Structures are given as structure tokens and as C-alpha cells.
Amino acid sequence: MLDRLGLEPRDQRNLLVVMAVVGVVMAIASEGTPVVRLVVGLIAGLISGPVFVISTVLINRYKPDHW
């Protein structure tokens, strides 16, 4: 599915890395019980995924030719 949007395999790998890093950082930085921290990290990771895809697709579509 992500291939149809123009994401390369490298971009797909980066998507998973970004989601994991954001989720872990938010889980560590949030306050509350471990369950609350886990939920916060999961939600933040899931939100960062579409944001990464949208920004990557826009960059790939409108970037200058010399990039």
C-alpha cells in the first residue's frame, strides 16, 4: 500500500524507526502508571506514522531535481 504513495523501501523502514523512537521517548517522558505510559507511547507512535508518511510524500513530490 505504501508503494502506491511513492515510498521507497528505505522510507518504509524509516517510518517504523520514527514510530518506535517517538513511542519510546513519549513513554519515558510521560508521567503516570506504567500502563498509562505505555498507552501514551502507543498513541504518540501511531500519530507520528501518518505525519511521517504525509511529510515524506510531499517532500518526494515537490523536492527540487538536484536533491
CSV table of C-alpha atoms in Angstrom, one decimal, residues 22-57:
chain,number,residue,atom,x,y,z
A,22,VAL,CA,8.6,8.6,19.2
A,23,GLY,CA,6.7,6.0,21.1
A,24,VAL,CA,9.6,5.1,23.4
A,25,VAL,CA,10.5,8.8,24.1
A,26,MET,CA,6.9,9.7,24.9
A,27,ALA,CA,6.6,6.6,27.1
A,28,ILE,CA,9.7,7.6,29.1
A,29,ALA,CA,8.8,11.3,29.2
A,30,SER,CA,5.2,10.9,30.3
A,31,GLU,CA,4.0,10.7,33.9
A,32,GLY,CA,1.7,8.1,35.4
A,33,THR,CA,1.5,4.4,35.9
A,34,PRO,CA,3.3,2.1,33.5
A,35,VAL,CA,0.0,1.3,31.7
A,36,VAL,CA,-0.6,5.0,31.2
A,37,ARG,CA,2.9,5.5,29.9
A,38,LEU,CA,2.5,2.6,27.5
A,39,VAL,CA,-0.8,3.9,26.2
A,40,VAL,CA,0.7,7.4,25.7
A,41,GLY,CA,3.7,6.0,23.9
A,42,LEU,CA,1.5,3.8,21.7
A,43,ILE,CA,-0.8,6.7,20.8
A,44,ALA,CA,2.1,9.1,20.0
A,45,GLY,CA,3.8,6.4,17.9
A,46,LEU,CA,0.6,5.9,15.9
A,47,ILE,CA,0.1,9.6,15.4
A,48,SER,CA,3.7,10.1,14.2
A,49,GLY,CA,3.2,7.4,11.5
A,50,PRO,CA,0.7,9.3,9.3
A,51,VAL,CA,2.6,12.6,9.9
A,52,PHE,CA,5.8,11.0,8.6
A,53,VAL,CA,4.0,9.5,5.6
A,54,ILE,CA,2.4,12.7,4.6
A,55,SER,CA,5.6,14.8,5.0
A,56,THR,CA,7.7,12.2,3.1
A,57,VAL,CA,5.2,12.0,0.2
